[in-house]
């Protein structure tokens, strides 16, 4: 779902560009790591029944989240949602990190040193005055402990003989850093300076969007992605216009979960309150555009896939320019971004289908000799 915050009717370049870059990065990365990811998901593919169950599950979850947010805001169910998504994000980061942890010793040491430096920076800024709160000491200690662990891995790898296996102690570093940042700068943070939203929220939002596209795109086929695109678009339209999707998005935003990406409108636009206007796009919409691009690559090749990504970004940007008037006219708090995306993808796919359906591969040249050729051959035995 696309959502704008105090936005004025104007062209925006930031979000369409972000959509284009995120999907393009995920597209090419997914093709490069396709073999490793296929081994991880055991070469399974979604069937028609799985697509129906997936869309039905999304419909039920969004409706339940919206209902409980209205009936019992801030209740135990929201805490359960927080724990569920935190567990999912942590597992996703660990899985990807573990898959690619079987690499050379210098790379492992370089990555671990990088996370160690990031943890030291987190510990140092935790001690700064504007970021100080009741958890300052605990926050700094936690980050310094993580830094010590990361640099300990660097030393350990120097002495450890190569085994050719995945390294759990390397895979644990990204989710550990994510958990510390989320907990100490969002969940239990009381400092005067905002740290998590929108900078860290956007960084992890883009990261998870790319990882989800890479991880799940291999489960779709050309047939199932078409069914999924149609069903998800109609479901998105229904949930946005009936209200649950907007309510669910507000709930996730209130929890600080990286399920939406917020970017300032570019060119910069000020609201009536004098603040910079921001626009938001859900990770589900990045994923939607990503699987369409990946399956287009598999069906028609790289050139068509890139063209489809450009078309989806342009279509999204055109819709986005008029969304304030559209949402005001329909009196809704958001707009189904799947509509903005699929209206750019469909023309490219239809054109390619029409231009390639009548093309047939010429039969290979025959290697057998016809009877006429045998009769007309000169008699070489004389």
Tab-separated table of C-alpha atoms in Angstrom:
chain	number	residue	atom	x	y	z
A	1	UNK	CA	0.000	0.000	0.000
A	2	UNK	CA	1.205	3.499	-0.859
A	3	UNK	CA	0.777	6.099	1.836
A	4	UNK	CA	1.597	9.803	1.869
A	5	UNK	CA	2.094	11.900	4.972
A	6	UNK	CA	0.997	15.519	4.678
A	7	UNK	CA	1.987	15.438	1.015
A	8	UNK	CA	0.951	18.107	-1.450
A	9	UNK	CA	-0.076	17.355	-5.046
A	10	UNK	CA	3.251	17.393	-6.835
A	11	UNK	CA	5.633	15.168	-8.729
A	12	UNK	CA	7.934	13.060	-6.567
A	13	UNK	CA	11.209	11.607	-7.793
A	14	UNK	CA	12.431	9.983	-4.578
A	15	UNK	CA	10.065	7.034	-4.154
A	16	UNK	CA	9.893	5.936	-7.827
A	17	UNK	CA	13.698	6.058	-7.945
A	18	UNK	CA	13.922	4.060	-4.726
A	19	UNK	CA	11.493	1.483	-6.112
A	20	UNK	CA	13.490	1.220	-9.339
A	21	UNK	CA	16.870	0.830	-7.605
A	22	UNK	CA	15.665	-1.622	-4.948
A	23	UNK	CA	13.966	-3.902	-7.466
A	24	UNK	CA	16.872	-3.693	-9.911
A	25	UNK	CA	19.409	-4.589	-7.200
A	26	UNK	CA	17.245	-7.476	-5.998
A	27	UNK	CA	16.743	-8.670	-9.582
A	28	UNK	CA	20.442	-8.969	-10.414
A	29	UNK	CA	21.449	-10.256	-6.985
A	30	UNK	CA	18.766	-12.938	-7.122
A	31	UNK	CA	20.115	-14.200	-10.425
A	32	UNK	CA	23.673	-14.307	-9.095
A	33	UNK	CA	22.777	-16.243	-5.928
A	34	UNK	CA	19.963	-18.285	-7.436
A	35	UNK	CA	21.717	-21.629	-7.042
A	36	UNK	CA	22.495	-21.173	-3.354
A	37	UNK	CA	18.990	-19.953	-2.577
A	38	UNK	CA	17.420	-22.815	-4.525
A	39	UNK	CA	19.347	-25.258	-2.384
A	40	UNK	CA	18.059	-23.501	0.735
A	41	UNK	CA	14.371	-23.698	-0.230
A	42	UNK	CA	14.897	-27.249	-1.570
A	43	UNK	CA	13.745	-26.288	-5.101
A	44	UNK	CA	10.128	-25.987	-3.990
A	45	UNK	CA	7.629	-23.957	-5.999
A	46	UNK	CA	4.271	-22.442	-5.185
A	47	UNK	CA	1.283	-24.221	-6.676
A	48	UNK	CA	-2.115	-22.660	-7.342
A	49	UNK	CA	-3.360	-23.857	-3.954
A	50	UNK	CA	-0.367	-22.265	-2.227
A	51	UNK	CA	-1.066	-18.908	-3.891
A	52	UNK	CA	-4.701	-19.019	-2.766
A	53	UNK	CA	-3.633	-19.866	0.781
A	54	UNK	CA	-0.991	-17.119	0.785
A	55	UNK	CA	-3.387	-14.401	-0.370
A	56	UNK	CA	-6.024	-15.655	2.063
A	57	UNK	CA	-3.514	-15.564	4.911
A	58	UNK	CA	-2.555	-11.972	4.065
A	59	UNK	CA	-6.223	-10.977	3.967
A	60	UNK	CA	-6.928	-12.529	7.361
A	61	UNK	CA	-3.797	-11.142	9.037
A	62	UNK	CA	-4.345	-7.566	7.837
A	63	UNK	CA	-7.999	-7.681	8.908
A	64	UNK	CA	-7.158	-9.088	12.348
A	65	UNK	CA	-4.399	-6.543	12.932
A	66	UNK	CA	-6.682	-3.683	11.908
A	67	UNK	CA	-9.544	-4.933	14.099
A	68	UNK	CA	-7.454	-5.465	17.220
A	69	UNK	CA	-5.768	-2.085	16.727
A	70	UNK	CA	-9.160	-0.411	16.854
A	71	UNK	CA	-10.679	-2.486	19.670
A	72	UNK	CA	-7.615	-2.751	21.909
A	73	UNK	CA	-4.877	-0.325	20.791
A	74	UNK	CA	-1.538	-0.973	22.451
A	75	UNK	CA	-2.729	-4.316	23.788
A	76	UNK	CA	-1.071	-7.690	24.024
A	77	UNK	CA	-1.798	-8.506	20.379
A	78	UNK	CA	0.370	-5.634	19.174
A	79	UNK	CA	3.184	-6.910	21.384
A	80	UNK	CA	2.712	-10.342	19.829
A	81	UNK	CA	2.938	-8.761	16.359
A	82	UNK	CA	6.133	-7.017	17.397
A	83	UNK	CA	7.700	-10.258	18.601
A	84	UNK	CA	6.550	-12.172	15.514
A	85	UNK	CA	8.020	-9.703	13.040
A	86	UNK	CA	11.207	-9.263	15.045
A	87	UNK	CA	11.657	-13.020	14.996
A	88	UNK	CA	10.977	-13.124	11.263
A	89	UNK	CA	13.418	-10.319	10.459
A	90	UNK	CA	16.120	-11.836	12.668
A	91	UNK	CA	15.678	-15.258	11.077
A	92	UNK	CA	15.817	-13.781	7.569
A	93	UNK	CA	19.045	-11.910	8.317
A	94	UNK	CA	20.630	-14.947	9.948
A	95	UNK	CA	19.597	-17.245	7.069
A	96	UNK	CA	21.087	-15.022	4.375
A	97	UNK	CA	24.211	-14.364	6.404
A	98	UNK	CA	24.739	-18.077	7.032
A	99	UNK	CA	24.252	-18.976	3.357
A	100	UNK	CA	27.084	-16.651	2.357
A	101	UNK	CA	29.301	-17.154	5.416
A	102	UNK	CA	31.117	-19.980	3.631
A	103	UNK	CA	33.638	-17.663	2.033
A	104	UNK	CA	37.329	-16.885	2.236
A	105	UNK	CA	39.059	-16.058	5.494
A	106	UNK	CA	39.992	-12.458	4.497
A	107	UNK	CA	36.362	-11.695	3.605
A	108	UNK	CA	35.107	-13.080	6.900
A	109	UNK	CA	37.635	-10.989	8.792
A	110	UNK	CA	36.777	-7.875	6.800
A	111	UNK	CA	33.031	-8.302	7.363
A	112	UNK	CA	33.482	-9.004	11.075
A	113	UNK	CA	35.749	-5.976	11.465
A	114	UNK	CA	33.120	-3.854	9.704
A	115	UNK	CA	30.390	-4.959	12.100
A	116	UNK	CA	32.793	-4.415	14.990
A	117	UNK	CA	33.389	-0.828	13.915
A	118	UNK	CA	29.636	-0.277	13.503
A	119	UNK	CA	29.050	-1.615	17.023
A	120	UNK	CA	31.736	0.697	18.450
A	121	UNK	CA	30.079	3.660	16.736
A	122	UNK	CA	26.751	2.609	18.250
A	123	UNK	CA	28.323	2.406	21.703
A	124	UNK	CA	30.055	5.777	21.410
A	125	UNK	CA	27.010	7.699	20.196
A	126	UNK	CA	24.987	6.084	22.987
A	127	UNK	CA	27.067	8.118	25.444
A	128	UNK	CA	26.333	11.445	23.724
A	129	UNK	CA	24.160	13.886	25.660
A	130	UNK	CA	21.211	14.288	23.223
A	131	UNK	CA	20.869	10.491	23.018
A	132	UNK	CA	21.097	9.903	26.730
A	133	UNK	CA	18.236	8.273	28.612
A	134	UNK	CA	17.694	5.769	31.428
A	135	UNK	CA	19.220	2.959	29.346
A	136	UNK	CA	22.374	4.764	28.206
A	137	UNK	CA	24.831	2.606	30.183
A	138	UNK	CA	23.137	-0.665	29.237
A	139	UNK	CA	22.994	0.410	25.587
A	140	UNK	CA	26.679	1.301	25.475
A	141	UNK	CA	27.694	-1.944	27.201
A	142	UNK	CA	25.604	-4.027	24.778
A	143	UNK	CA	27.186	-2.406	21.711
A	144	UNK	CA	30.725	-2.709	23.102
A	145	UNK	CA	30.137	-6.388	23.909
A	146	UNK	CA	29.024	-6.972	20.312
A	147	UNK	CA	32.119	-5.114	19.073
A	148	UNK	CA	34.320	-7.343	21.224
A	149	UNK	CA	32.626	-10.428	19.792
A	150	UNK	CA	33.130	-9.249	16.200
A	151	UNK	CA	36.819	-8.468	16.677
A	152	UNK	CA	37.184	-11.774	18.511
A	153	UNK	CA	35.936	-13.481	15.348
A	154	UNK	CA	38.674	-11.712	13.374
A	155	UNK	CA	41.332	-13.164	15.699
A	156	UNK	CA	39.673	-16.574	15.805
A	157	UNK	CA	39.531	-16.790	11.993
A	158	UNK	CA	43.242	-16.012	11.785
A	159	UNK	CA	44.063	-19.124	13.800
A	160	UNK	CA	41.249	-21.382	12.573
A	161	UNK	CA	41.964	-23.730	9.630
A	162	UNK	CA	39.529	-23.476	6.678
A	163	UNK	CA	36.636	-25.973	6.856
A	164	UNK	CA	34.480	-25.050	3.871
A	165	UNK	CA	31.369	-24.825	6.050
A	166	UNK	CA	29.041	-22.029	7.098
A	167	UNK	CA	30.028	-19.951	10.101
A	168	UNK	CA	27.246	-19.304	12.622
A	169	UNK	CA	29.354	-16.740	14.471
A	170	UNK	CA	29.522	-14.662	11.282
A	171	UNK	CA	25.821	-15.116	10.491
A	172	UNK	CA	24.877	-13.959	14.013
A	173	UNK	CA	26.452	-10.508	13.617
A	174	UNK	CA	23.909	-8.775	11.289
A	175	UNK	CA	20.789	-9.842	13.262
A	176	UNK	CA	22.525	-8.974	16.544
A	177	UNK	CA	23.300	-5.438	15.349
A	178	UNK	CA	19.742	-5.056	14.037
A	179	UNK	CA	18.216	-6.188	17.353
A	180	UNK	CA	20.394	-3.837	19.403
A	181	UNK	CA	19.564	-0.858	17.191
A	182	UNK	CA	15.841	-1.630	17.163
A	183	UNK	CA	15.522	-2.304	20.893
A	184	UNK	CA	17.749	0.471	22.242
A	185	UNK	CA	16.851	3.191	19.727
A	186	UNK	CA	13.166	2.421	19.225
A	187	UNK	CA	11.470	0.117	21.733
A	188	UNK	CA	13.046	1.411	24.959
A	189	UNK	CA	14.528	4.655	23.728
A	190	UNK	CA	13.756	7.948	25.454
A	191	UNK	CA	16.393	10.332	24.148
A	192	UNK	CA	15.686	13.782	22.798
A	193	UNK	CA	17.111	13.037	19.331
A	194	UNK	CA	15.237	10.679	17.022
A	195	UNK	CA	17.566	7.976	15.726
A	196	UNK	CA	15.489	5.063	14.461
A	197	UNK	CA	12.891	6.850	12.342
A	198	UNK	CA	13.340	7.516	9.471
A	199	UNK	CA	17.069	6.874	8.825
A	200	UNK	CA	17.597	3.434	10.355
A	201	UNK	CA	14.007	2.486	9.556
A	202	UNK	CA	14.630	3.142	5.850
A	203	UNK	CA	18.007	1.395	5.830
A	204	UNK	CA	16.561	-1.804	7.247
A	205	UNK	CA	13.390	-1.386	5.204
A	206	UNK	CA	15.365	-1.414	1.947
A	207	UNK	CA	17.535	-4.267	3.215
A	208	UNK	CA	14.588	-6.489	4.075
A	209	UNK	CA	12.779	-5.603	0.841
A	210	UNK	CA	15.746	-6.809	-1.223
A	211	UNK	CA	16.250	-9.929	0.902
A	212	UNK	CA	12.576	-10.920	0.720
A	213	UNK	CA	12.552	-10.554	-3.069
A	214	UNK	CA	15.690	-12.675	-3.357
A	215	UNK	CA	14.475	-15.341	-0.941
A	216	UNK	CA	10.900	-15.831	-2.151
A	217	UNK	CA	11.071	-15.072	-5.879
A	218	UNK	CA	12.430	-18.549	-6.616
A	219	UNK	CA	9.237	-20.068	-5.199
A	220	UNK	CA	7.108	-18.530	-7.971
A	221	UNK	CA	6.681	-19.603	-11.579
A	222	UNK	CA	5.373	-17.641	-14.544
A	223	UNK	CA	1.925	-19.188	-14.054
A	224	UNK	CA	1.674	-18.655	-10.318
A	225	UNK	CA	3.100	-15.115	-10.394
A	226	UNK	CA	0.302	-14.061	-12.769
A	227	UNK	CA	-2.340	-15.520	-10.467
A	228	UNK	CA	-0.674	-13.947	-7.447
A	229	UNK	CA	-0.488	-10.539	-9.147
A	230	UNK	CA	-4.190	-10.511	-9.999
A	231	UNK	CA	-5.409	-11.790	-6.627
A	232	UNK	CA	-3.104	-9.552	-4.595
A	233	UNK	CA	-4.093	-6.451	-6.566
A	234	UNK	CA	-7.809	-7.043	-6.044
A	235	UNK	CA	-7.233	-7.854	-2.377
A	236	UNK	CA	-5.158	-4.692	-1.936
A	237	UNK	CA	-7.883	-2.573	-3.548
A	238	UNK	CA	-10.517	-4.101	-1.265
A	239	UNK	CA	-8.486	-3.700	1.942
A	240	UNK	CA	-7.403	-0.123	1.205
A	241	UNK	CA	-10.830	1.173	0.224
A	242	UNK	CA	-12.544	-0.649	3.092
A	243	UNK	CA	-9.974	0.635	5.594
A	244	UNK	CA	-8.117	-2.323	7.202
A	245	UNK	CA	-4.919	-1.886	5.182
A	246	UNK	CA	-4.510	1.744	6.233
A	247	UNK	CA	-5.157	0.879	9.886
A	248	UNK	CA	-2.682	-2.010	9.775
A	249	UNK	CA	-0.043	0.237	8.190
A	250	UNK	CA	-0.526	2.807	10.955
A	251	UNK	CA	-0.146	0.044	13.552
A	252	UNK	CA	3.116	-1.176	12.060
A	253	UNK	CA	4.400	2.385	11.782
A	254	UNK	CA	3.544	3.047	15.427
A	255	UNK	CA	5.550	-0.006	16.471
A	256	UNK	CA	8.549	1.187	14.475
A	257	UNK	CA	8.757	-2.014	12.459
A	258	UNK	CA	10.596	-1.653	9.127
A	259	UNK	CA	7.598	-2.580	7.013
A	260	UNK	CA	7.376	0.772	5.247
A	261	UNK	CA	9.969	3.033	3.647
A	262	UNK	CA	9.544	6.765	4.262
A	263	UNK	CA	11.274	9.258	1.986
A	264	UNK	CA	10.960	13.030	1.651
A	265	UNK	CA	9.211	14.298	-1.422
A	266	UNK	CA	11.798	15.417	-3.993
A	267	UNK	CA	11.619	18.238	-5.047
A	268	UNK	CA	11.209	19.251	-1.413
A	269	UNK	CA	7.663	20.237	-0.535
A	270	UNK	CA	6.582	21.846	2.717
A	271	UNK	CA	3.245	21.090	4.318
A	272	UNK	CA	0.913	23.734	5.742
A	273	UNK	CA	2.603	23.158	9.103
A	274	UNK	CA	5.983	24.026	7.593
A	275	UNK	CA	7.346	20.467	7.703
A	276	UNK	CA	8.915	18.499	4.887
A	277	UNK	CA	6.368	16.254	3.194
A	278	UNK	CA	7.142	12.534	3.336
A	279	UNK	CA	5.754	9.630	1.352
A	280	UNK	CA	5.713	5.983	2.394
A	281	UNK	CA	5.664	2.677	0.522
A	282	UNK	CA	5.196	-0.747	2.075
A	283	UNK	CA	7.732	-3.557	1.793
A	284	UNK	CA	5.002	-5.756	0.347
A	285	UNK	CA	4.838	-3.456	-2.670
A	286	UNK	CA	8.602	-3.658	-3.192
A	287	UNK	CA	8.254	-7.435	-3.020
A	288	UNK	CA	5.344	-7.363	-5.466
A	289	UNK	CA	7.344	-5.409	-8.046
A	290	UNK	CA	10.386	-7.580	-7.398
A	291	UNK	CA	8.772	-10.949	-8.098
A	292	UNK	CA	7.174	-9.546	-11.255
A	293	UNK	CA	10.606	-8.419	-12.440
A	294	UNK	CA	12.314	-11.712	-11.591
A	295	UNK	CA	9.694	-13.815	-13.361
A	296	UNK	CA	9.794	-11.467	-16.354
A	297	UNK	CA	13.550	-12.076	-16.473
A	298	UNK	CA	12.963	-15.839	-16.412
A	299	UNK	CA	10.328	-15.625	-19.157
A	300	UNK	CA	11.613	-12.957	-21.557
A	301	UNK	CA	15.209	-12.269	-20.559
A	302	UNK	CA	17.248	-9.519	-18.906
A	303	UNK	CA	16.474	-6.672	-21.326
A	304	UNK	CA	12.705	-7.066	-21.000
A	305	UNK	CA	12.988	-7.405	-17.216
A	306	UNK	CA	14.891	-4.123	-16.936
A	307	UNK	CA	12.369	-2.406	-19.212
A	308	UNK	CA	9.548	-3.723	-17.018
A	309	UNK	CA	11.246	-2.321	-13.897
A	310	UNK	CA	11.551	1.083	-15.592
A	311	UNK	CA	7.890	0.907	-16.650
A	312	UNK	CA	6.738	0.001	-13.129
A	313	UNK	CA	8.723	2.890	-11.623
A	314	UNK	CA	7.372	5.376	-14.200
A	315	UNK	CA	3.823	4.152	-13.729
A	316	UNK	CA	4.193	4.438	-9.987
A	317	UNK	CA	5.543	7.979	-10.299
A	318	UNK	CA	2.645	9.089	-12.524
A	319	UNK	CA	0.040	7.648	-10.170
A	320	UNK	CA	1.869	9.108	-7.189
A	321	UNK	CA	1.713	12.661	-8.571
A	322	UNK	CA	-2.087	12.580	-8.466
A	323	UNK	CA	-2.598	10.500	-5.324
A	324	UNK	CA	-3.427	13.390	-2.972
A	325	UNK	CA	-6.379	14.344	-5.190
A	326	UNK	CA	-7.406	10.685	-5.593
A	327	UNK	CA	-7.309	9.919	-1.880
A	328	UNK	CA	-9.156	13.131	-1.083
A	329	UNK	CA	-11.836	12.334	-3.659
A	330	UNK	CA	-12.397	8.807	-2.301
A	331	UNK	CA	-11.813	9.904	1.312
A	332	UNK	CA	-9.232	7.205	2.001
A	333	UNK	CA	-5.923	7.373	3.886
A	334	UNK	CA	-3.844	5.549	1.288
A	335	UNK	CA	-3.906	3.987	-2.135
A	336	UNK	CA	-3.232	0.411	-3.352
A	337	UNK	CA	0.291	0.639	-4.747
A	338	UNK	CA	-0.171	-2.705	-6.472
A	339	UNK	CA	-2.392	-0.856	-8.962
A	340	UNK	CA	0.358	1.695	-9.594
A	341	UNK	CA	2.890	-1.086	-10.170
A	342	UNK	CA	0.886	-3.579	-12.211
A	343	UNK	CA	-0.355	-0.933	-14.653
A	344	UNK	CA	3.262	-0.387	-15.668
A	345	UNK	CA	4.116	-4.085	-15.852
A	346	UNK	CA	1.119	-5.368	-17.857
A	347	UNK	CA	1.745	-3.374	-21.101
A	348	UNK	CA	5.340	-4.652	-21.318
A	349	UNK	CA	4.316	-8.260	-20.742
A	350	UNK	CA	1.381	-8.083	-23.185
A	351	UNK	CA	3.607	-6.551	-25.872
A	352	UNK	CA	6.257	-9.244	-25.418
A	353	UNK	CA	3.651	-12.001	-25.449
A	354	UNK	CA	2.092	-10.700	-28.675
A	355	UNK	CA	5.432	-10.304	-30.431
A	356	UNK	CA	6.820	-13.688	-29.420
A	357	UNK	CA	3.825	-16.034	-29.501
A	358	UNK	CA	3.945	-16.512	-33.314
A	359	UNK	CA	7.674	-16.943	-33.467
A	360	UNK	CA	8.598	-20.568	-33.947
A	361	UNK	CA	12.014	-22.092	-33.827
A	362	UNK	CA	13.073	-23.287	-37.321
A	363	UNK	CA	13.517	-27.049	-37.499
A	364	UNK	CA	17.100	-28.275	-37.500
A	365	UNK	CA	18.552	-29.157	-40.916
A	366	UNK	CA	17.926	-32.764	-41.858
A	367	UNK	CA	20.903	-35.098	-41.761
A	368	UNK	CA	19.222	-37.887	-43.762
A	369	UNK	CA	19.568	-38.218	-47.508
A	370	UNK	CA	16.400	-38.287	-49.557
A	371	UNK	CA	15.633	-41.005	-52.105
A	372	UNK	CA	15.882	-38.476	-54.971
A	373	UNK	CA	19.366	-37.479	-53.852
A	374	UNK	CA	20.429	-41.129	-53.873
A	375	UNK	CA	19.109	-41.686	-57.391
A	376	UNK	CA	20.744	-38.548	-58.780
A	377	UNK	CA	24.149	-39.165	-57.226
A	378	UNK	CA	26.787	-40.151	-59.824
A	379	UNK	CA	27.962	-43.723	-59.808
A	380	UNK	CA	31.451	-43.428	-58.377
A	381	UNK	CA	32.145	-47.154	-58.471
A	382	UNK	CA	32.763	-47.105	-62.229
